[in-house]
mmCIF file of C-alpha atoms in Angstrom:
data_model
loop_
_atom_site.group_PDB
_atom_site.id
_atom_site.type_symbol
_atom_site.label_atom_id
_atom_site.label_comp_id
_atom_site.label_asym_id
_atom_site.label_seq_id
_atom_site.Cartn_x
_atom_site.Cartn_y
_atom_site.Cartn_z
ATOM 1 C CA UNK A 1 85.394 102.425 199.130
ATOM 2 C CA UNK A 2 86.024 100.084 196.190
ATOM 3 C CA UNK A 3 89.036 98.135 195.038
ATOM 4 C CA UNK A 4 91.934 100.473 194.070
ATOM 5 C CA UNK A 5 93.192 97.870 191.558
ATOM 6 C CA UNK A 6 89.850 97.992 189.750
ATOM 7 C CA UNK A 7 89.984 101.785 189.546
ATOM 8 C CA UNK A 8 93.536 101.624 188.217
ATOM 9 C CA UNK A 9 92.476 99.111 185.569
ATOM 10 C CA UNK A 10 89.578 101.329 184.504
ATOM 11 C CA UNK A 11 91.917 104.318 184.156
ATOM 12 C CA UNK A 12 94.286 102.269 182.017
ATOM 13 C CA UNK A 13 91.423 101.178 179.778
ATOM 14 C CA UNK A 14 90.161 104.763 179.428
ATOM 15 C CA UNK A 15 93.649 105.948 178.430
ATOM 16 C CA UNK A 16 93.929 103.117 175.934
ATOM 17 C CA UNK A 17 90.540 103.886 174.363
ATOM 18 C CA UNK A 18 91.440 107.583 174.195
ATOM 19 C CA UNK A 19 94.720 106.761 172.451
ATOM 20 C CA UNK A 20 92.916 104.560 169.921
ATOM 21 C CA UNK A 21 90.342 107.310 169.251
ATOM 22 C CA UNK A 22 93.026 109.966 168.793
ATOM 23 C CA UNK A 23 94.950 107.681 166.407
ATOM 24 C CA UNK A 24 91.811 106.954 164.370
ATOM 25 C CA UNK A 25 90.913 110.626 164.099
ATOM 26 C CA UNK A 26 94.485 111.447 163.107
ATOM 27 C CA UNK A 27 94.429 108.812 160.367
ATOM 28 C CA UNK A 28 91.123 110.167 159.092
ATOM 29 C CA UNK A 29 92.447 113.732 158.972
ATOM 30 C CA UNK A 30 95.613 112.509 157.213
ATOM 31 C CA UNK A 31 93.598 110.609 154.637
ATOM 32 C CA UNK A 32 91.306 113.535 153.896
ATOM 33 C CA UNK A 33 94.065 116.136 153.703
ATOM 34 C CA UNK A 34 96.786 114.095 152.027
ATOM 35 C CA UNK A 35 97.764 114.707 148.423
ATOM 36 C CA UNK A 36 96.469 111.695 146.502
ATOM 37 C CA UNK A 37 99.635 111.600 144.376
ATOM 38 C CA UNK A 38 101.969 111.152 147.325
ATOM 39 C CA UNK A 39 103.855 107.822 147.516
ATOM 40 C CA UNK A 40 102.365 106.680 150.832
ATOM 41 C CA UNK A 41 98.687 107.172 149.909
ATOM 42 C CA UNK A 42 96.632 104.247 148.634
ATOM 43 C CA UNK A 43 95.539 104.694 145.030
ATOM 44 C CA UNK A 44 92.356 103.411 143.391
ATOM 45 C CA UNK A 45 92.784 100.763 140.677
ATOM 46 C CA UNK A 46 93.022 102.220 137.165
ATOM 47 C CA UNK A 47 92.205 100.765 133.742
ATOM 48 C CA UNK A 48 94.893 100.713 131.058
ATOM 49 C CA UNK A 49 94.448 103.772 128.835
ATOM 50 C CA UNK A 50 93.892 103.001 125.172
ATOM 51 C CA UNK A 51 96.316 105.073 123.093
ATOM 52 C CA UNK A 52 95.972 104.220 119.412
ATOM 53 C CA UNK A 53 95.339 106.168 116.229
ATOM 54 C CA UNK A 54 92.544 105.768 113.710
ATOM 55 C CA UNK A 55 93.398 107.111 110.247
ATOM 56 C CA UNK A 56 90.448 108.466 108.237
ATOM 57 C CA UNK A 57 90.918 109.414 104.575
ATOM 58 C CA UNK A 58 88.837 112.297 103.257
ATOM 59 C CA UNK A 59 88.836 114.831 100.450
ATOM 60 C CA UNK A 60 88.337 118.549 100.738
ATOM 61 C CA UNK A 61 88.929 121.461 98.357
ATOM 62 C CA UNK A 62 90.230 119.228 95.579
ATOM 63 C CA UNK A 63 92.768 117.250 97.652
ATOM 64 C CA UNK A 64 92.942 114.037 99.648
ATOM 65 C CA UNK A 65 93.851 114.238 103.350
ATOM 66 C CA UNK A 66 94.029 111.927 106.362
ATOM 67 C CA UNK A 67 92.642 112.732 109.804
ATOM 68 C CA UNK A 68 94.454 111.203 112.788
ATOM 69 C CA UNK A 69 92.032 110.376 115.626
ATOM 70 C CA UNK A 70 93.640 109.382 118.946
ATOM 71 C CA UNK A 71 91.751 107.181 121.435
ATOM 72 C CA UNK A 72 93.507 108.660 124.475
ATOM 73 C CA UNK A 73 92.517 112.199 123.514
ATOM 74 C CA UNK A 74 89.151 111.016 122.109
ATOM 75 C CA UNK A 75 89.577 113.590 119.386
ATOM 76 C CA UNK A 76 91.172 114.346 116.034
ATOM 77 C CA UNK A 77 94.733 115.385 116.859
ATOM 78 C CA UNK A 78 96.271 115.962 113.426
ATOM 79 C CA UNK A 79 95.711 115.988 109.678
ATOM 80 C CA UNK A 80 97.994 114.910 106.815
ATOM 81 C CA UNK A 81 97.910 116.251 103.270
ATOM 82 C CA UNK A 82 98.608 113.385 100.866
ATOM 83 C CA UNK A 83 99.266 115.606 97.861
ATOM 84 C CA UNK A 84 96.819 113.511 95.809
ATOM 85 C CA UNK A 85 94.241 115.467 93.834
ATOM 86 C CA UNK A 86 90.598 114.587 93.230
ATOM 87 C CA UNK A 87 91.434 113.829 89.603
ATOM 88 C CA UNK A 88 92.896 110.624 91.064
ATOM 89 C CA UNK A 89 90.849 107.723 92.384
ATOM 90 C CA UNK A 90 91.614 106.467 95.906
ATOM 91 C CA UNK A 91 90.975 102.713 96.021
ATOM 92 C CA UNK A 92 91.948 101.957 99.599
ATOM 93 C CA UNK A 93 94.147 102.939 102.537
ATOM 94 C CA UNK A 94 95.565 100.759 105.310
ATOM 95 C CA UNK A 95 98.078 101.331 108.092
ATOM 96 C CA UNK A 96 100.714 98.626 108.490
ATOM 97 C CA UNK A 97 100.259 96.214 111.391
ATOM 98 C CA UNK A 98 102.861 97.991 113.548
ATOM 99 C CA UNK A 99 101.418 101.445 112.808
ATOM 100 C CA UNK A 100 104.583 102.818 111.154
ATOM 101 C CA UNK A 101 103.427 103.333 107.554
ATOM 102 C CA UNK A 102 100.292 104.086 105.564
ATOM 103 C CA UNK A 103 99.664 102.122 102.374
ATOM 104 C CA UNK A 104 97.660 104.163 99.873
ATOM 105 C CA UNK A 105 96.315 102.549 96.691
ATOM 106 C CA UNK A 106 95.124 104.928 93.971
ATOM 107 C CA UNK A 107 95.116 105.631 90.256
ATOM 108 C CA UNK A 108 96.394 109.015 89.123
ATOM 109 C CA UNK A 109 95.007 111.384 86.472
ATOM 110 C CA UNK A 110 96.720 109.306 83.759
ATOM 111 C CA UNK A 111 95.038 106.126 85.083
ATOM 112 C CA UNK A 112 98.317 104.722 86.334
ATOM 113 C CA UNK A 113 97.820 102.420 89.332
ATOM 114 C CA UNK A 114 100.019 103.181 92.340
ATOM 115 C CA UNK A 115 100.555 101.634 95.777
ATOM 116 C CA UNK A 116 102.341 104.341 97.759
ATOM 117 C CA UNK A 117 104.048 103.829 101.119
ATOM 118 C CA UNK A 118 103.835 106.833 103.450
ATOM 119 C CA UNK A 119 106.148 107.029 106.481
ATOM 120 C CA UNK A 120 104.068 108.329 109.401
ATOM 121 C CA UNK A 121 107.170 109.235 111.399
ATOM 122 C CA UNK A 122 108.889 111.357 108.746
ATOM 123 C CA UNK A 123 105.603 112.408 107.094
ATOM 124 C CA UNK A 124 106.768 111.595 103.591
ATOM 125 C CA UNK A 125 106.317 109.013 100.823
ATOM 126 C CA UNK A 126 109.184 106.522 100.834
ATOM 127 C CA UNK A 127 108.363 104.083 98.012
ATOM 128 C CA UNK A 128 105.699 102.991 95.538
ATOM 129 C CA UNK A 129 104.673 100.091 93.304
ATOM 130 C CA UNK A 130 102.693 99.969 90.074
ATOM 131 C CA UNK A 131 99.626 98.247 91.512
ATOM 132 C CA UNK A 132 96.395 99.324 93.202
ATOM 133 C CA UNK A 133 93.209 97.840 94.590
ATOM 134 C CA UNK A 134 91.671 96.742 97.853
ATOM 135 C CA UNK A 135 94.359 96.282 100.541
ATOM 136 C CA UNK A 136 94.400 93.632 103.250
ATOM 137 C CA UNK A 137 97.074 93.571 105.993
ATOM 138 C CA UNK A 138 97.788 90.329 107.846
ATOM 139 C CA UNK A 139 97.326 90.212 111.619
ATOM 140 C CA UNK A 140 100.995 89.587 112.470
ATOM 141 C CA UNK A 141 102.252 92.095 109.929
ATOM 142 C CA UNK A 142 103.892 89.456 107.711
ATOM 143 C CA UNK A 143 101.872 89.825 104.499
ATOM 144 C CA UNK A 144 99.963 92.264 102.313
ATOM 145 C CA UNK A 145 97.265 91.255 99.827
ATOM 146 C CA UNK A 146 96.142 93.500 96.954
ATOM 147 C CA UNK A 147 92.810 92.644 95.317
ATOM 148 C CA UNK A 148 91.684 94.059 91.954
ATOM 149 C CA UNK A 149 91.366 92.112 88.712
ATOM 150 C CA UNK A 150 93.855 89.686 90.278
ATOM 151 C CA UNK A 151 95.047 88.692 93.756
ATOM 152 C CA UNK A 152 98.663 89.571 94.626
ATOM 153 C CA UNK A 153 100.637 88.935 97.821
ATOM 154 C CA UNK A 154 103.666 90.891 99.051
ATOM 155 C CA UNK A 155 106.069 90.582 101.964
ATOM 156 C CA UNK A 156 104.974 93.348 104.364
ATOM 157 C CA UNK A 157 108.511 94.002 105.625
ATOM 158 C CA UNK A 158 110.298 94.716 102.345
ATOM 159 C CA UNK A 159 107.331 94.752 99.899
ATOM 160 C CA UNK A 160 108.841 91.967 97.798
ATOM 161 C CA UNK A 161 106.468 90.106 95.490
ATOM 162 C CA UNK A 162 105.415 86.675 96.812
ATOM 163 C CA UNK A 163 102.570 85.175 94.785
ATOM 164 C CA UNK A 164 99.625 86.034 92.527
ATOM 165 C CA UNK A 165 96.490 84.417 91.152
ATOM 166 C CA UNK A 166 94.445 85.599 88.177
ATOM 167 C CA UNK A 167 91.082 85.868 89.878
ATOM 168 C CA UNK A 168 89.002 88.937 90.645
ATOM 169 C CA UNK A 169 88.023 88.653 94.337
ATOM 170 C CA UNK A 170 85.361 90.925 95.791
ATOM 171 C CA UNK A 171 86.764 90.469 99.283
ATOM 172 C CA UNK A 172 89.360 88.590 101.293
ATOM 173 C CA UNK A 173 90.787 88.062 104.791
ATOM 174 C CA UNK A 174 93.848 86.463 106.324
ATOM 175 C CA UNK A 175 93.280 83.707 108.872
ATOM 176 C CA UNK A 176 93.773 84.577 112.534
ATOM 177 C CA UNK A 177 97.336 83.200 112.572
ATOM 178 C CA UNK A 178 98.180 84.421 109.031
ATOM 179 C CA UNK A 179 98.772 80.879 107.779
ATOM 180 C CA UNK A 180 96.052 81.162 105.117
ATOM 181 C CA UNK A 181 94.163 83.690 103.065
ATOM 182 C CA UNK A 182 90.449 83.407 102.183
ATOM 183 C CA UNK A 183 89.128 85.083 99.014
ATOM 184 C CA UNK A 184 85.522 85.249 97.742
ATOM 185 C CA UNK A 185 84.050 86.317 94.403
ATOM 186 C CA UNK A 186 80.860 86.952 92.466
ATOM 187 C CA UNK A 187 80.430 83.314 91.389
ATOM 188 C CA UNK A 188 79.919 81.902 94.932
ATOM 189 C CA UNK A 189 83.513 80.682 95.095
ATOM 190 C CA UNK A 190 85.701 80.523 98.220
ATOM 191 C CA UNK A 191 89.428 80.120 97.596
ATOM 192 C CA UNK A 192 91.889 79.353 100.370
ATOM 193 C CA UNK A 193 95.619 80.031 99.929
ATOM 194 C CA UNK A 194 98.459 78.565 101.987
ATOM 195 C CA UNK A 195 100.820 81.422 102.860
ATOM 196 C CA UNK A 196 103.703 79.097 103.780
ATOM 197 C CA UNK A 197 103.812 77.216 100.471
ATOM 198 C CA UNK A 198 102.449 80.212 98.497
ATOM 199 C CA UNK A 199 99.943 78.035 96.719
ATOM 200 C CA UNK A 200 96.249 77.207 96.500
ATOM 201 C CA UNK A 201 95.173 75.169 99.530
ATOM 202 C CA UNK A 202 91.532 74.530 98.691
ATOM 203 C CA UNK A 203 88.607 75.853 96.687
ATOM 204 C CA UNK A 204 84.884 75.391 97.236
ATOM 205 C CA UNK A 205 81.541 76.879 96.272
ATOM 206 C CA UNK A 206 78.913 78.083 98.716
ATOM 207 C CA UNK A 207 75.420 76.964 97.695
ATOM 208 C CA UNK A 208 72.367 77.491 99.886
ATOM 209 C CA UNK A 209 68.593 77.363 99.465
ATOM 210 C CA UNK A 210 68.984 76.176 95.861
ATOM 211 C CA UNK A 211 70.855 79.370 94.977
ATOM 212 C CA UNK A 212 74.424 80.353 94.058
ATOM 213 C CA UNK A 213 74.904 83.646 95.911
ATOM 214 C CA UNK A 214 77.438 86.340 95.101
ATOM 215 C CA UNK A 215 80.017 86.571 97.908
ATOM 216 C CA UNK A 216 81.181 90.098 98.696
ATOM 217 C CA UNK A 217 82.969 89.864 102.056
ATOM 218 C CA UNK A 218 84.349 87.068 104.211
ATOM 219 C CA UNK A 219 85.742 86.615 107.720
ATOM 220 C CA UNK A 220 87.066 83.253 108.998
ATOM 221 C CA UNK A 221 86.906 82.617 112.748
ATOM 222 C CA UNK A 222 90.169 81.848 114.620
ATOM 223 C CA UNK A 223 90.000 78.037 114.355
ATOM 224 C CA UNK A 224 88.821 78.320 110.699
ATOM 225 C CA UNK A 225 85.966 75.874 111.246
ATOM 226 C CA UNK A 226 83.487 78.516 110.102
ATOM 227 C CA UNK A 227 83.598 81.543 107.840
ATOM 228 C CA UNK A 228 81.206 84.508 107.840
ATOM 229 C CA UNK A 229 80.045 85.530 104.360
ATOM 230 C CA UNK A 230 78.321 88.684 103.106
ATOM 231 C CA UNK A 231 76.175 87.030 100.440
ATOM 232 C CA UNK A 232 73.753 88.319 97.833
ATOM 233 C CA UNK A 233 70.990 85.845 96.913
ATOM 234 C CA UNK A 234 69.811 86.752 93.384
ATOM 235 C CA UNK A 235 66.581 84.751 93.616
ATOM 236 C CA UNK A 236 65.421 86.827 96.562
ATOM 237 C CA UNK A 237 67.391 89.963 95.599
ATOM 238 C CA UNK A 238 68.505 90.126 99.222
ATOM 239 C CA UNK A 239 71.810 90.535 101.059
ATOM 240 C CA UNK A 240 72.309 88.156 103.991
ATOM 241 C CA UNK A 241 75.124 87.625 106.496
ATOM 242 C CA UNK A 242 75.645 83.879 106.937
ATOM 243 C CA UNK A 243 78.055 81.675 108.830
ATOM 244 C CA UNK A 244 79.235 78.719 106.798
ATOM 245 C CA UNK A 245 80.522 75.564 108.518
ATOM 246 C CA UNK A 246 83.187 74.371 106.096
ATOM 247 C CA UNK A 247 83.607 70.785 107.312
ATOM 248 C CA UNK A 248 79.851 70.152 107.561
ATOM 249 C CA UNK A 249 78.983 72.155 104.444
ATOM 250 C CA UNK A 250 76.111 73.781 106.333
ATOM 251 C CA UNK A 251 74.738 77.261 107.075
ATOM 252 C CA UNK A 252 74.436 78.434 110.679
ATOM 253 C CA UNK A 253 73.642 82.085 111.319
ATOM 254 C CA UNK A 254 71.328 83.614 108.712
ATOM 255 C CA UNK A 255 70.954 87.372 109.279
ATOM 256 C CA UNK A 256 69.059 89.463 106.670
ATOM 257 C CA UNK A 257 70.699 92.766 105.729
ATOM 258 C CA UNK A 258 69.665 95.905 103.936
ATOM 259 C CA UNK A 259 70.648 96.541 100.320
ATOM 260 C CA UNK A 260 74.319 97.221 99.705
ATOM 261 C CA UNK A 261 77.569 96.101 101.314
ATOM 262 C CA UNK A 262 78.985 97.361 104.615
ATOM 263 C CA UNK A 263 82.040 96.058 106.464
ATOM 264 C CA UNK A 264 82.883 92.875 108.367
ATOM 265 C CA UNK A 265 85.744 92.537 110.902
ATOM 266 C CA UNK A 266 86.943 90.155 113.631
ATOM 267 C CA UNK A 267 87.975 91.670 116.973
ATOM 268 C CA UNK A 268 91.687 91.245 117.846
ATOM 269 C CA UNK A 269 90.872 88.774 120.649
ATOM 270 C CA UNK A 270 88.938 86.609 118.181
ATOM 271 C CA UNK A 271 85.745 86.607 120.240
ATOM 272 C CA UNK A 272 83.424 88.811 118.184
ATOM 273 C CA UNK A 273 82.584 89.566 114.571
ATOM 274 C CA UNK A 274 81.500 93.176 113.998
ATOM 275 C CA UNK A 275 79.557 94.303 110.939
ATOM 276 C CA UNK A 276 77.852 97.443 109.646
ATOM 277 C CA UNK A 277 74.606 97.581 107.663
ATOM 278 C CA UNK A 278 74.526 100.908 105.786
ATOM 279 C CA UNK A 279 72.060 100.086 103.022
ATOM 280 C CA UNK A 280 72.440 101.388 99.470
ATOM 281 C CA UNK A 281 73.515 104.975 100.050
ATOM 282 C CA UNK A 282 73.697 105.856 96.347
ATOM 283 C CA UNK A 283 70.006 105.046 95.888
ATOM 284 C CA UNK A 284 68.922 106.267 99.337
ATOM 285 C CA UNK A 285 67.823 102.795 100.457
ATOM 286 C CA UNK A 286 68.229 102.094 104.147
ATOM 287 C CA UNK A 287 69.779 99.184 105.966
ATOM 288 C CA UNK A 288 69.378 98.818 109.712
ATOM 289 C CA UNK A 289 71.962 101.620 110.196
ATOM 290 C CA UNK A 290 73.391 99.518 113.033
ATOM 291 C CA UNK A 291 76.868 98.520 114.110
ATOM 292 C CA UNK A 292 76.241 94.925 115.205
ATOM 293 C CA UNK A 293 78.165 92.285 117.147
ATOM 294 C CA UNK A 294 78.116 88.483 116.764
ATOM 295 C CA UNK A 295 79.580 86.105 119.337
ATOM 296 C CA UNK A 296 81.983 83.711 117.620
ATOM 297 C CA UNK A 297 81.441 80.887 120.117
ATOM 298 C CA UNK A 298 77.628 81.149 120.111
ATOM 299 C CA UNK A 299 77.245 82.156 116.437
ATOM 300 C CA UNK A 300 74.465 84.502 117.544
ATOM 301 C CA UNK A 301 73.863 88.243 117.529
ATOM 302 C CA UNK A 302 75.005 89.683 120.880
ATOM 303 C CA UNK A 303 73.950 93.328 120.590
ATOM 304 C CA UNK A 304 73.642 96.246 118.187
ATOM 305 C CA UNK A 305 74.640 99.887 118.439
ATOM 306 C CA UNK A 306 71.903 101.912 116.654
ATOM 307 C CA UNK A 307 74.047 104.496 114.904
ATOM 308 C CA UNK A 308 71.175 106.363 113.272
ATOM 309 C CA UNK A 309 69.267 106.684 116.533
ATOM 310 C CA UNK A 310 72.364 107.830 118.427
ATOM 311 C CA UNK A 311 72.799 110.791 116.101
ATOM 312 C CA UNK A 312 69.288 111.878 115.157
ATOM 313 C CA UNK A 313 66.945 110.096 117.546
ATOM 314 C CA UNK A 314 65.491 108.234 114.559
ATOM 315 C CA UNK A 315 66.362 104.585 114.142
ATOM 316 C CA UNK A 316 66.588 104.677 110.350
ATOM 317 C CA UNK A 317 67.860 108.108 109.506
ATOM 318 C CA UNK A 318 71.024 110.178 109.718
ATOM 319 C CA UNK A 319 73.966 107.775 109.561
ATOM 320 C CA UNK A 320 74.893 104.962 107.189
ATOM 321 C CA UNK A 321 77.797 103.281 109.053
ATOM 322 C CA UNK A 322 80.127 101.605 106.573
ATOM 323 C CA UNK A 323 83.902 101.098 106.874
ATOM 324 C CA UNK A 324 85.089 100.245 110.376
ATOM 325 C CA UNK A 325 88.334 99.639 112.279
ATOM 326 C CA UNK A 326 89.155 98.207 115.731
ATOM 327 C CA UNK A 327 91.963 99.095 118.140
ATOM 328 C CA UNK A 328 94.378 96.199 118.849
ATOM 329 C CA UNK A 329 93.651 96.372 122.595
ATOM 330 C CA UNK A 330 90.037 95.397 121.842
ATOM 331 C CA UNK A 331 88.745 98.603 123.464
ATOM 332 C CA UNK A 332 87.240 100.681 120.657
ATOM 333 C CA UNK A 333 85.642 100.272 117.245
ATOM 334 C CA UNK A 334 85.108 103.262 114.969
ATOM 335 C CA UNK A 335 82.785 103.374 111.976
ATOM 336 C CA UNK A 336 82.580 106.129 109.370
ATOM 337 C CA UNK A 337 79.753 107.049 107.032
ATOM 338 C CA UNK A 338 79.303 105.009 103.867
ATOM 339 C CA UNK A 339 79.439 106.776 100.526
ATOM 340 C CA UNK A 340 81.330 109.855 101.725
ATOM 341 C CA UNK A 341 79.115 110.802 104.678
ATOM 342 C CA UNK A 342 81.389 112.973 106.933
ATOM 343 C CA UNK A 343 80.441 111.190 110.153
ATOM 344 C CA UNK A 344 82.448 109.058 112.545
ATOM 345 C CA UNK A 345 81.156 107.150 115.559
ATOM 346 C CA UNK A 346 83.331 105.611 118.283
ATOM 347 C CA UNK A 347 81.975 102.686 120.322
ATOM 348 C CA UNK A 348 83.494 101.559 123.630
ATOM 349 C CA UNK A 349 83.453 97.756 123.426
ATOM 350 C CA UNK A 350 83.722 97.342 127.209
ATOM 351 C CA UNK A 351 80.912 99.735 128.085
ATOM 352 C CA UNK A 352 78.858 98.892 124.982
ATOM 353 C CA UNK A 353 78.012 102.494 124.194
ATOM 354 C CA UNK A 354 78.930 105.383 121.915
ATOM 355 C CA UNK A 355 81.589 107.601 123.471
ATOM 356 C CA UNK A 356 82.171 110.048 120.620
ATOM 357 C CA UNK A 357 80.219 111.026 117.514
ATOM 358 C CA UNK A 358 81.168 113.822 115.150
ATOM 359 C CA UNK A 359 79.242 115.171 112.182
ATOM 360 C CA UNK A 360 80.282 117.740 109.600
ATOM 361 C CA UNK A 361 76.900 119.417 109.179
ATOM 362 C CA UNK A 362 78.223 121.633 106.380
ATOM 363 C CA UNK A 363 79.388 118.609 104.325
ATOM 364 C CA UNK A 364 82.751 120.264 103.578
ATOM 365 C CA UNK A 365 84.548 116.928 103.708
ATOM 366 C CA UNK A 366 83.783 113.400 102.542
ATOM 367 C CA UNK A 367 85.128 110.376 104.419
ATOM 368 C CA UNK A 368 86.264 107.350 102.417
ATOM 369 C CA UNK A 369 88.398 104.851 104.388
ATOM 370 C CA UNK A 370 89.349 104.165 107.977
ATOM 371 C CA UNK A 371 92.173 102.021 109.352
ATOM 372 C CA UNK A 372 93.972 101.191 112.607
ATOM 373 C CA UNK A 373 97.105 99.167 113.322
ATOM 374 C CA UNK A 374 96.623 95.484 114.194
ATOM 375 C CA UNK A 375 99.563 94.878 116.540
ATOM 376 C CA UNK A 376 99.611 96.077 120.159
ATOM 377 C CA UNK A 377 102.245 98.528 121.302
#
């Protein structure tokens, strides 16, 4: 007949298994039918959303304007009329490190040089100074450098004059911690300024391969042991991007470029130097048309984003990437067309790919500068 205790145990086990099955099915139905926004549902991990603005200066119908491109929307979200006519000359435009103001350097129709401060919150000009030229904003937002036929430093908070030197730099960059400023010129000279003492710290000349190259752009790495230089070697009539080891007085990276001068920037985390190679747009001479990335630690090319190919399918046609800017969260870099080309290209630095490209096929506008704030929100 069988043991009744064994039968009872089997019945208990069957009830237990049935209860487990019912509970599992119930949980599955709950998971599938539940609103994913409810507080008790598990949520997938999400990446922080980049929400910064690129500011792109352009002219159209006789006036200068500024597009505002937002990285969260991945689109142009607004436009500002600067009230500056094409009879003026726009030297440069930079947003302050905290993103509150635009600095616009231009000369008006009477050839008066002006550095205007535009409040992005109130959408109005709030002050100006009688100076213009290439603008450089320090990484911490402490200083502003203006480069023309001289080099002048201002306090970025109140725009008070700090220091000047009667040189004519072609390019310059603040050090990673803002303690120094590096300036380069057409006679192969590198000048280093101490921002604390407001004085010259050091000066040197870059000589390589028995030549004295013109130095157009520079970018020191975070520890300042090396500096990247956009150099023109007159003996070869070639532009080359080099890394110069200051203490060893030696050249590391030697990367040939096309004719002309692009842009050269350090990422906010200090890990990568990004440069563009547009060629000589005025004379229709091509560079690589790439946006390229160098590892600071390795001093080697990491990868290149072929801007021309991405737009036209041809590697050397369609886009001369020039001025560039990087979001402070290290997520995006945007380059615009050199020489007025109305093209912008946005590269996702994490995914290493283009995520947005826009072209004005009717050439109604002409892009000139691009800028993004340096400090995180």
